Coordinates of C-alpha atoms in Angstrom, one line a residue:
Chain A
X1 CA 45.4 10.8 7.1
X2 CA 47.5 7.6 7.6
X3 CA 45.4 6.7 10.6
X4 CA 42.2 6.9 8.7
X5 CA 43.7 4.8 5.9
X6 CA 44.6 1.9 8.2
X7 CA 41.2 2.1 9.8
X8 CA 39.5 1.7 6.4
X9 CA 41.8 -1.2 5.7
X10 CA 40.8 -2.9 9.0
X11 CA 37.2 -2.1 8.3
X12 CA 37.5 -3.6 4.8
X13 CA 39.0 -6.8 6.1
X14 CA 36.2 -7.1 8.8
X15 CA 33.7 -6.6 6.0
X16 CA 35.4 -9.2 3.9
X17 CA 35.4 -11.6 6.9
X18 CA 31.7 -11.0 7.3
X19 CA 31.0 -11.6 3.6
X20 CA 33.1 -14.7 3.7
X21 CA 31.3 -16.1 6.7
X22 CA 27.9 -15.3 5.2
X23 CA 28.8 -17.1 1.9
X24 CA 30.1 -20.1 3.9
X25 CA 26.8 -20.3 5.8
X26 CA 24.8 -20.2 2.5
X27 CA 27.0 -22.9 1.0
X28 CA 26.5 -25.1 4.0
X29 CA 22.7 -24.8 3.7
X30 CA 22.8 -25.6 0.0
X31 CA 25.1 -28.6 0.6
X32 CA 22.9 -29.9 3.4
X33 CA 19.9 -29.8 1.1
X34 CA 21.8 -31.8 -1.6
X35 CA 23.1 -34.3 1.0
X36 CA 19.5 -35.0 2.2
X37 CA 18.4 -35.5 -1.4
X38 CA 21.1 -37.9 -2.3
X39 CA 20.9 -39.7 1.0
X40 CA 17.2 -40.3 0.3
X41 CA 17.9 -41.6 -3.2
X42 CA 20.7 -43.9 -2.0
X43 CA 18.5 -45.2 0.9
X44 CA 15.6 -45.8 -1.5
X45 CA 17.8 -47.6 -4.1
X46 CA 19.6 -49.6 -1.4
X47 CA 16.4 -50.8 0.3
X48 CA 14.9 -51.8 -3.0
X49 CA 18.0 -53.6 -4.2
X50 CA 18.5 -55.3 -0.9
X51 CA 14.9 -56.4 -0.9
X52 CA 13.9 -54.4 2.2
X53 CA 11.0 -53.0 0.2
X54 CA 9.2 -54.5 -2.7
X55 CA 10.3 -52.6 -5.8
X56 CA 7.0 -53.6 -7.5
X57 CA 5.1 -51.3 -5.2
X58 CA 7.7 -48.8 -4.2
X59 CA 9.9 -48.7 -7.4
X60 CA 13.4 -47.5 -7.1
X61 CA 15.5 -44.5 -8.5
X62 CA 17.0 -46.6 -11.2
X63 CA 13.7 -48.0 -12.3
X64 CA 12.2 -44.5 -12.3
X65 CA 15.0 -43.3 -14.6
X66 CA 14.4 -46.2 -16.9
X67 CA 10.7 -45.7 -16.8
X68 CA 11.2 -42.0 -17.6
X69 CA 13.3 -42.9 -20.6
X70 CA 10.8 -45.4 -21.8
X71 CA 7.9 -42.9 -21.4
X72 CA 9.9 -40.3 -23.2
X73 CA 10.8 -42.4 -26.2
X74 CA 7.8 -44.7 -26.5
X75 CA 4.8 -43.0 -24.8
X76 CA 5.1 -39.4 -25.8
X77 CA 5.8 -38.2 -22.2
X78 CA 6.5 -34.6 -23.5
X79 CA 3.0 -34.4 -24.8
X80 CA 1.6 -35.4 -21.4
X81 CA 3.8 -32.9 -19.6
X82 CA 2.9 -30.2 -22.1
X83 CA -0.8 -30.8 -21.7
X84 CA -0.6 -30.6 -17.9
X85 CA 1.5 -27.5 -18.1
X86 CA -0.8 -25.9 -20.6
X87 CA -3.9 -26.7 -18.5
X88 CA -2.3 -25.4 -15.3
X89 CA -1.1 -22.2 -16.9
X90 CA -4.4 -21.6 -18.6
X91 CA -6.4 -22.0 -15.3
X92 CA -3.8 -20.0 -13.4
X93 CA -4.1 -17.1 -15.8
X94 CA -7.9 -17.2 -15.9
X95 CA -8.0 -17.4 -12.0
X96 CA -5.7 -14.4 -11.9
X97 CA -7.8 -12.3 -14.3
X98 CA -11.1 -13.3 -12.9
X99 CA -9.8 -13.0 -9.3
X100 CA -8.5 -9.4 -10.0
X101 CA -11.7 -8.4 -11.7
X102 CA -14.0 -9.7 -9.0
X103 CA -11.8 -8.3 -6.2
X104 CA -11.8 -4.9 -7.9
X105 CA -15.6 -5.0 -8.2
X106 CA -16.0 -6.0 -4.5
X107 CA -13.7 -3.1 -3.6
X108 CA -15.6 -0.6 -5.6
X109 CA -19.0 -1.5 -4.1
X110 CA -19.1 -2.2 -0.3
X111 CA -22.7 -3.2 -0.6
X112 CA -21.9 -5.8 -3.2
X113 CA -19.0 -7.2 -1.1
X114 CA -21.3 -7.5 2.0
X115 CA -23.9 -9.4 -0.1
X116 CA -21.3 -11.6 -1.7
X117 CA -19.3 -12.4 1.5
X118 CA -21.2 -15.5 2.8
X119 CA -21.3 -17.0 -0.7
X120 CA -17.6 -16.6 -1.2
X121 CA -16.9 -18.1 2.2
X122 CA -19.1 -21.1 1.6
X123 CA -17.7 -21.7 -1.9
X124 CA -14.2 -21.3 -0.7
X125 CA -14.6 -23.9 2.1
X126 CA -16.3 -26.4 -0.2
X127 CA -14.0 -29.3 -1.2
X128 CA -13.7 -28.5 -4.9
X129 CA -13.1 -32.1 -5.9
X130 CA -16.7 -32.7 -5.1
X131 CA -17.6 -30.5 -8.1
X132 CA -15.5 -32.4 -10.6
X133 CA -18.2 -35.0 -11.5
X134 CA -20.6 -32.1 -12.1
X135 CA -18.1 -30.5 -14.5
X136 CA -17.8 -33.8 -16.4
X137 CA -21.6 -34.1 -16.8
X138 CA -21.9 -30.4 -17.9
X139 CA -18.8 -30.1 -20.0
X140 CA -17.9 -33.6 -21.0
X141 CA -14.4 -35.0 -20.7
X142 CA -11.5 -33.0 -22.1
X143 CA -9.4 -29.9 -21.7
X144 CA -12.2 -27.5 -20.9
X145 CA -13.4 -29.6 -17.9
X146 CA -9.9 -29.9 -16.6
X147 CA -9.2 -26.2 -16.9
X148 CA -12.5 -25.4 -15.1
X149 CA -11.6 -27.9 -12.4
X150 CA -8.2 -26.1 -12.0
X151 CA -10.0 -22.7 -11.8
X152 CA -12.6 -24.0 -9.3
X153 CA -9.9 -24.9 -6.8
X154 CA -8.2 -21.6 -6.8
X155 CA -10.7 -18.9 -7.7
X156 CA -12.7 -18.3 -4.5
X157 CA -9.7 -18.2 -2.2
X158 CA -8.0 -15.9 -4.7
X159 CA -10.9 -13.5 -4.7
X160 CA -11.0 -13.5 -0.9
X161 CA -7.3 -12.8 -0.4
X162 CA -7.1 -10.2 -3.1
X163 CA -10.2 -8.4 -1.8
X164 CA -8.8 -8.5 1.8
X165 CA -5.5 -7.1 0.5
X166 CA -7.3 -4.3 -1.3
X167 CA -9.3 -3.4 1.8
X168 CA -6.3 -3.3 4.0
X169 CA -5.0 0.0 2.5
X170 CA -4.8 2.7 5.2
X171 CA -7.9 4.8 4.8
X172 CA -5.8 8.0 5.1
X173 CA -3.9 7.1 1.9
X174 CA -7.2 7.1 0.1
X175 CA -8.3 10.3 1.8
X176 CA -5.1 11.8 0.5
X177 CA -6.2 11.0 -3.1
X178 CA -9.5 12.6 -2.5
X179 CA -7.9 15.8 -1.0
X180 CA -5.9 16.0 -4.2
X181 CA -9.1 16.0 -6.2
X182 CA -9.1 12.3 -7.2
X183 CA -12.0 10.0 -7.6
X184 CA -12.5 6.4 -6.5
X185 CA -10.9 5.3 -9.7
X186 CA -7.7 7.3 -8.9
X187 CA -7.7 5.9 -5.4
X188 CA -7.8 2.4 -6.9
X189 CA -5.1 2.9 -9.6
X190 CA -2.7 5.2 -7.6
X191 CA -3.0 3.6 -4.1
X192 CA -4.9 0.3 -3.8
X193 CA -3.3 -1.5 -6.7
X194 CA 0.4 -0.5 -6.2
X195 CA -0.1 -1.0 -2.4
X196 CA -1.4 -4.5 -3.0
X197 CA 1.5 -5.7 -5.3
X198 CA 3.0 -7.9 -2.5
X199 CA -0.4 -9.5 -1.8
X200 CA -1.1 -10.0 -5.5
X201 CA 2.2 -11.8 -5.9
X202 CA 1.8 -14.0 -2.9
X203 CA -1.8 -14.9 -4.0
X204 CA -0.3 -15.8 -7.4
X205 CA 2.2 -18.1 -5.7
X206 CA -0.5 -19.9 -3.9
X207 CA -2.7 -20.0 -7.0
X208 CA -0.2 -21.6 -9.3
X209 CA 0.1 -24.5 -6.9
X210 CA -3.7 -24.8 -6.4
X211 CA -4.3 -24.7 -10.2
X212 CA -1.9 -27.6 -10.5
X213 CA -3.9 -29.5 -7.8
X214 CA -7.2 -28.8 -9.6
X215 CA -5.8 -29.8 -13.0
X216 CA -4.5 -33.1 -11.7
X217 CA -7.8 -33.9 -10.0
X218 CA -9.5 -33.1 -13.3
X219 CA -7.1 -35.3 -15.2
X220 CA -7.7 -38.2 -12.7
X221 CA -11.4 -38.1 -13.6
X222 CA -11.8 -36.8 -17.1
X223 CA -8.6 -37.1 -19.2
X224 CA -6.9 -39.3 -21.7
X225 CA -3.8 -37.2 -21.6
X226 CA -1.7 -35.4 -19.0
X227 CA 0.4 -36.5 -16.0
X228 CA -2.7 -36.9 -13.8
X229 CA -4.0 -39.4 -16.4
X230 CA -0.6 -41.2 -16.4
X231 CA -0.8 -41.6 -12.6
X232 CA -4.4 -43.0 -12.7
X233 CA -3.5 -45.2 -15.7
X234 CA -0.3 -46.4 -14.1
X235 CA -2.1 -47.4 -10.8
X236 CA -4.8 -49.2 -12.7
X237 CA -2.3 -51.4 -14.6
X238 CA -0.1 -51.7 -11.5
X239 CA 2.8 -49.9 -13.2
X240 CA 4.1 -48.1 -10.0
X241 CA 7.2 -46.9 -11.8
X242 CA 5.0 -44.9 -14.1
X243 CA 3.0 -43.5 -11.1
X244 CA 6.1 -42.5 -9.2
X245 CA 7.8 -41.0 -12.3
X246 CA 4.7 -38.9 -12.9
X247 CA 4.6 -37.7 -9.3
X248 CA 8.3 -36.7 -9.4
X249 CA 7.6 -34.8 -12.7
X250 CA 4.7 -33.0 -11.0
X251 CA 7.1 -32.1 -8.1
X252 CA 9.5 -30.6 -10.7
X253 CA 6.7 -28.7 -12.5
X254 CA 5.4 -27.3 -9.2
X255 CA 8.8 -26.1 -8.3
X256 CA 9.4 -24.7 -11.8
X257 CA 6.2 -22.7 -11.7
X258 CA 6.9 -21.4 -8.2
X259 CA 10.3 -20.3 -9.3
X260 CA 8.8 -18.5 -12.3
X261 CA 6.5 -16.4 -10.1
X262 CA 9.4 -15.8 -7.7
X263 CA 11.5 -14.5 -10.6
X264 CA 8.6 -12.2 -11.5
X265 CA 8.4 -11.0 -7.9
X266 CA 12.2 -10.1 -8.0
X267 CA 11.7 -8.2 -11.3
X268 CA 8.8 -6.3 -9.9
X269 CA 10.5 -5.8 -6.5
X270 CA 13.4 -4.0 -8.1
X271 CA 10.9 -1.6 -9.7
X272 CA 9.1 -0.9 -6.4
Chain B
X1 CA -11.6 45.9 4.2
X2 CA -11.0 42.9 1.8
X3 CA -13.7 40.4 1.5
X4 CA -13.2 37.1 3.3
X5 CA -12.0 34.3 1.1
X6 CA -13.9 31.8 3.2
X7 CA -17.0 32.3 5.4
X8 CA -18.5 29.5 7.5
X9 CA -22.1 30.2 8.7
X10 CA -23.6 28.1 11.5
X11 CA -22.0 24.8 10.5
X12 CA -23.3 21.8 12.4
X13 CA -22.3 18.2 12.0
X14 CA -23.1 15.0 13.9
X15 CA -21.8 11.4 13.6
X16 CA -24.4 8.7 13.6
X17 CA -24.2 5.1 14.6
X18 CA -26.7 2.6 16.0
X19 CA -26.0 3.6 19.6
X20 CA -27.1 7.1 18.8
X21 CA -25.9 10.5 17.6
X22 CA -22.7 12.2 18.5
X23 CA -22.8 15.9 17.7
X24 CA -19.3 17.1 16.6
X25 CA -19.9 20.7 15.5
X26 CA -22.6 23.0 16.6
X27 CA -23.2 26.3 14.9
X28 CA -19.6 27.0 14.0
X29 CA -19.2 30.4 12.3
X30 CA -15.9 32.2 11.3
X31 CA -14.2 33.7 8.3
X32 CA -10.7 33.6 6.9
X33 CA -9.4 36.5 4.8
X34 CA -7.3 36.1 1.7
X35 CA -3.6 35.8 2.5
X36 CA -4.3 35.2 6.2
X37 CA -2.7 32.4 8.3
X38 CA -5.3 31.3 10.8
X39 CA -5.0 28.6 13.4
X40 CA -7.7 26.6 15.2
X41 CA -7.0 25.2 18.6
X42 CA -9.4 23.3 20.8
X43 CA -9.6 20.4 23.3
X44 CA -8.6 17.1 21.8
X45 CA -11.4 15.3 20.1
X46 CA -13.5 18.4 19.8
X47 CA -14.2 18.0 16.1
X48 CA -11.3 20.0 14.6
X49 CA -10.6 17.5 11.9
X50 CA -14.3 17.2 11.1
X51 CA -14.3 20.9 10.5
X52 CA -11.4 20.7 8.1
X53 CA -13.0 17.8 6.2
X54 CA -16.1 19.9 5.8
X55 CA -14.2 22.9 4.5
X56 CA -12.2 20.6 2.1
X57 CA -15.5 19.2 0.8
X58 CA -14.8 15.6 2.0
X59 CA -17.9 15.8 4.3
X60 CA -21.1 17.8 3.8
X61 CA -22.4 19.8 6.7
X62 CA -25.8 18.8 8.1
X63 CA -26.6 22.4 8.7
X64 CA -25.1 25.7 7.7
X65 CA -23.4 27.1 4.6
X66 CA -19.8 27.8 3.5
X67 CA -19.3 30.8 1.2
X68 CA -16.2 31.4 -0.9
X69 CA -15.5 34.8 -2.3
X70 CA -12.9 34.2 -5.0
X71 CA -10.7 37.2 -5.9
X72 CA -12.3 37.2 -9.4
X73 CA -15.7 37.7 -7.8
X74 CA -17.0 34.2 -8.6
X75 CA -18.4 31.9 -6.0
X76 CA -17.3 28.5 -7.2
X77 CA -15.4 26.2 -4.8
X78 CA -11.8 27.3 -4.7
X79 CA -8.8 24.9 -5.1
X80 CA -8.0 23.6 -1.7
X81 CA -4.8 21.9 -0.6
X82 CA -5.1 19.6 2.4
X83 CA -2.1 18.5 4.4
X84 CA -2.7 15.5 6.6
X85 CA -1.2 14.6 10.0
X86 CA 1.3 12.2 8.3
X87 CA 3.1 12.6 5.0
X88 CA 1.6 9.5 3.4
X89 CA 4.3 9.5 0.7
X90 CA 4.0 6.4 -1.4
X91 CA 7.0 4.1 -1.1
X92 CA 6.5 2.8 -4.7
X93 CA 7.1 6.3 -6.1
X94 CA 10.2 8.5 -5.9
X95 CA 10.0 11.8 -4.1
X96 CA 9.5 13.6 -7.4
X97 CA 6.8 11.2 -8.5
X98 CA 5.1 11.7 -5.1
X99 CA 5.2 15.4 -5.5
X100 CA 3.5 15.4 -8.9
X101 CA 0.8 12.9 -7.7
X102 CA -1.9 15.6 -7.6
X103 CA -0.9 17.0 -11.0
X104 CA -1.1 13.4 -12.4
X105 CA -4.6 12.9 -10.9
X106 CA -5.9 16.2 -12.3
X107 CA -4.3 15.6 -15.7
X108 CA -2.2 18.8 -15.3
X109 CA 1.2 17.5 -16.0
X110 CA 2.2 20.4 -18.2
X111 CA 5.9 21.5 -18.5
X112 CA 5.1 24.7 -16.5
X113 CA 3.6 22.8 -13.6
X114 CA 6.3 20.2 -13.4
X115 CA 8.9 23.0 -13.6
X116 CA 7.1 24.7 -10.7
X117 CA 7.3 21.5 -8.6
X118 CA 11.0 21.2 -9.4
X119 CA 11.6 24.8 -8.4
X120 CA 9.9 24.2 -5.1
X121 CA 12.1 21.2 -4.6
X122 CA 15.1 23.2 -5.4
X123 CA 14.0 26.0 -2.9
X124 CA 13.5 23.5 -0.1
X125 CA 16.5 21.3 -0.5
X126 CA 14.8 18.3 -1.9
X127 CA 16.0 18.5 -5.5
X128 CA 19.0 16.3 -4.7
X129 CA 16.7 13.6 -3.3
X130 CA 14.1 13.8 -6.1
X131 CA 14.9 10.3 -7.4
X132 CA 15.0 8.6 -3.9
X133 CA 12.4 6.7 -2.2
X134 CA 10.5 8.3 0.8
X135 CA 12.0 5.8 3.3
X136 CA 15.5 7.2 2.5
X137 CA 14.5 10.7 3.8
X138 CA 14.2 12.1 7.3
X139 CA 10.8 12.9 8.8
X140 CA 11.2 16.6 8.2
X141 CA 12.1 16.2 4.6
X142 CA 9.2 13.9 4.0
X143 CA 6.8 16.5 5.4
X144 CA 8.3 19.2 3.2
X145 CA 7.8 16.8 0.2
X146 CA 4.2 16.4 1.3
X147 CA 3.7 20.1 1.3
X148 CA 5.2 20.4 -2.1
X149 CA 2.8 17.7 -3.3
X150 CA 0.0 19.9 -1.9
X151 CA 1.3 23.2 -3.3
X152 CA 1.9 21.7 -6.8
X153 CA -1.8 22.1 -7.5
X154 CA -1.5 25.8 -6.6
X155 CA -4.3 25.8 -4.1
X156 CA -6.0 29.1 -3.0
X157 CA -6.5 27.8 0.5
X158 CA -4.2 25.4 2.4
X159 CA -5.7 23.3 5.2
X160 CA -3.1 21.9 7.6
X161 CA -4.4 19.2 9.9
X162 CA -1.7 19.0 12.7
X163 CA 0.9 18.5 10.0
X164 CA 3.7 18.5 12.6
X165 CA 2.3 16.2 15.2
X166 CA 4.0 13.1 14.0
X167 CA 7.5 14.7 14.1
X168 CA 9.9 14.8 17.1
X169 CA 10.2 18.1 18.9
X170 CA 13.3 19.4 17.2
X171 CA 12.2 18.5 13.7
X172 CA 8.8 19.9 14.5
X173 CA 10.3 23.4 15.2
X174 CA 12.4 23.5 12.0
X175 CA 9.8 22.0 9.8
X176 CA 7.1 24.3 11.0
X177 CA 9.5 27.2 10.4
X178 CA 10.2 25.9 6.9
X179 CA 6.5 25.4 6.1
X180 CA 5.5 28.8 7.5
X181 CA 8.2 30.4 5.3
X182 CA 6.9 28.6 2.2
X183 CA 3.3 29.6 2.9
X184 CA 4.2 33.3 3.7
X185 CA 6.5 33.5 0.6
X186 CA 3.9 32.1 -1.7
X187 CA 1.2 34.4 0.0
X188 CA -1.1 31.4 0.5
X189 CA -4.2 31.6 2.7
X190 CA -3.8 28.9 5.3
X191 CA -5.8 27.3 8.1
X192 CA -3.8 25.3 10.6
X193 CA -5.3 22.9 13.2
X194 CA -3.1 22.3 16.2
X195 CA -3.3 21.4 19.8
X196 CA 0.0 23.2 20.5
X197 CA -0.6 26.7 21.7
X198 CA 3.0 27.9 21.1
X199 CA 2.8 26.7 17.6
X200 CA -0.5 28.5 16.9
X201 CA 0.8 31.8 18.4
X202 CA 4.2 31.6 16.6
X203 CA 2.7 30.8 13.2
X204 CA -0.7 32.3 12.9
X205 CA -2.1 35.8 12.4
X206 CA -5.2 34.9 14.3
X207 CA -6.1 32.0 16.6
X208 CA -9.7 30.6 16.7
X209 CA -10.5 28.7 19.9
X210 CA -13.1 26.0 19.8
X211 CA -15.1 24.8 22.7
X212 CA -15.2 21.1 23.7
X213 CA -17.5 18.8 21.8
X214 CA -19.9 19.7 20.2
X215 CA -17.5 22.4 19.1
X216 CA -18.5 25.9 18.6
X217 CA -16.3 29.0 18.3
X218 CA -15.4 30.2 21.8
X219 CA -13.3 33.2 20.9
X220 CA -10.9 34.6 18.3
X221 CA -7.6 36.2 19.2
X222 CA -5.7 38.2 16.6
X223 CA -1.9 37.8 17.1
X224 CA 0.4 40.8 16.7
X225 CA 3.9 40.0 17.6
X226 CA 6.4 42.9 17.5
X227 CA 9.2 40.4 16.7
X228 CA 7.5 38.2 14.3
X229 CA 9.3 38.8 11.0
X230 CA 9.4 35.6 9.1
X231 CA 10.6 33.1 11.6
X232 CA 8.3 31.4 14.0
X233 CA 11.3 30.5 16.1
X234 CA 12.1 34.2 16.6
X235 CA 8.4 34.8 17.3
X236 CA 8.6 32.7 20.3
X237 CA 10.9 35.3 21.9
X238 CA 8.5 38.2 21.3
X239 CA 7.6 40.0 24.5
X240 CA 3.9 39.5 23.9
X241 CA 4.3 35.8 23.4
X242 CA 3.7 34.8 27.0
X243 CA 0.7 37.0 27.4
X244 CA -0.9 35.5 24.4
X245 CA -0.1 32.1 25.7
X246 CA -1.7 32.8 29.0
X247 CA -4.8 34.3 27.3
X248 CA -5.3 31.2 25.1
X249 CA -4.5 28.9 28.0
X250 CA -7.2 30.4 30.1
X251 CA -9.7 30.3 27.3
X252 CA -8.9 26.6 26.8
X253 CA -8.8 25.7 30.5
X254 CA -12.4 26.8 30.9
X255 CA -13.2 24.2 28.3
X256 CA -11.2 21.5 30.0
X257 CA -13.1 21.7 33.3

């Protein structure tokens, strides 16, 4: 009895040591990341202040912060951020819905998927920015054009990866549904869809980034509002602080959206 | 003499591709009586699984007919339970949710049916694990859960397609004993496909031997073991066991030449 007690105590302390070591390692990784970030900022600021780089072209952290404040108070920056976010989320959601619908259709009909395959491959490898001028002619300049540009960048790849995911289900699992008296619809709802949740989530992660790319391209060409517009406008009037501030904001938005999907993945993951 | 539950008459089937035709079954005829446990053995790749798929209605025979005589005298297709080589339990469902999958698909989630599933789980030591995920269970437990999933629909005929082949030897013996017990106790009619002669002799009332491809019925051997009882493990010690084994082995060896 006593022996086993001491053994548990030893085991516990070993476990504790392991946990401590693991936490230490994690902390070191996080602090390394922070160090690199601040080192970069310091180097940037120093080179700019010391005149190693021309702050007119390359800006500096302090000027970025000042510019951010100025945009926020005088140039309704929040509106621009909101527009870009709205357009990105709208095209992301539409890509998701349309992608799921098309991939489902392709899965249902193998004939249709064979017919559609070359078109999807060609459309997917087409540089979508080439389509933007067409959208402007067809739809004018404005939110619709930009959302369509965002959709065009992500949609074809999304259909292809969702359909590939759907078709990778082990055929025996589908046979199982048929042996239990199920129809193709049951096979889709009970096997294909739940089996593809990881692929659906990873496609969403890629899509949210691509939608942002498409929206910024759209804003370059056809907008009077949004962060893409601020970048183009800033470069045209040689306000590099504005360009760099907008780019940094885009970085933060991209990260935020990615984290959003990751949170969703965690939620779903605990259900599965 | 009770009428056969299932009668296959001259079933033929071929697979087709651009290179040509591969005949899998040729004029296969046999019958299975109600309440009987029959086993089919044959050289590997002889078309045993094709035969089960045809009986299950997943494939249509190119020639021949299948006749069912239901106990009530009707001729409609009976409810068939099909057990595959692996359990294919879904990881995104708990063991209980897996077991009721067939009921869910057939919109038969009545209190009586779910209670039946729970009682089967209680009988076969799975009740404690009903809220766990398949990956948390051993291979044998998973295969029992797969059988309960099949039995939940209360099939008149059970088709077992080498259901033990993915298990290690020891688990295989205990699980086949368990499953045999379940089938005998619920008085189900069952058709087992296996390449393991000992398994066929210890479990089945009758062994049907198929020839090599294109498969046809070579011979049928009724099994009467004096020691059988309920346990296929005990059956392996029956005095006749070795004789049956040799008989089947010879019948199969002709085919392997």
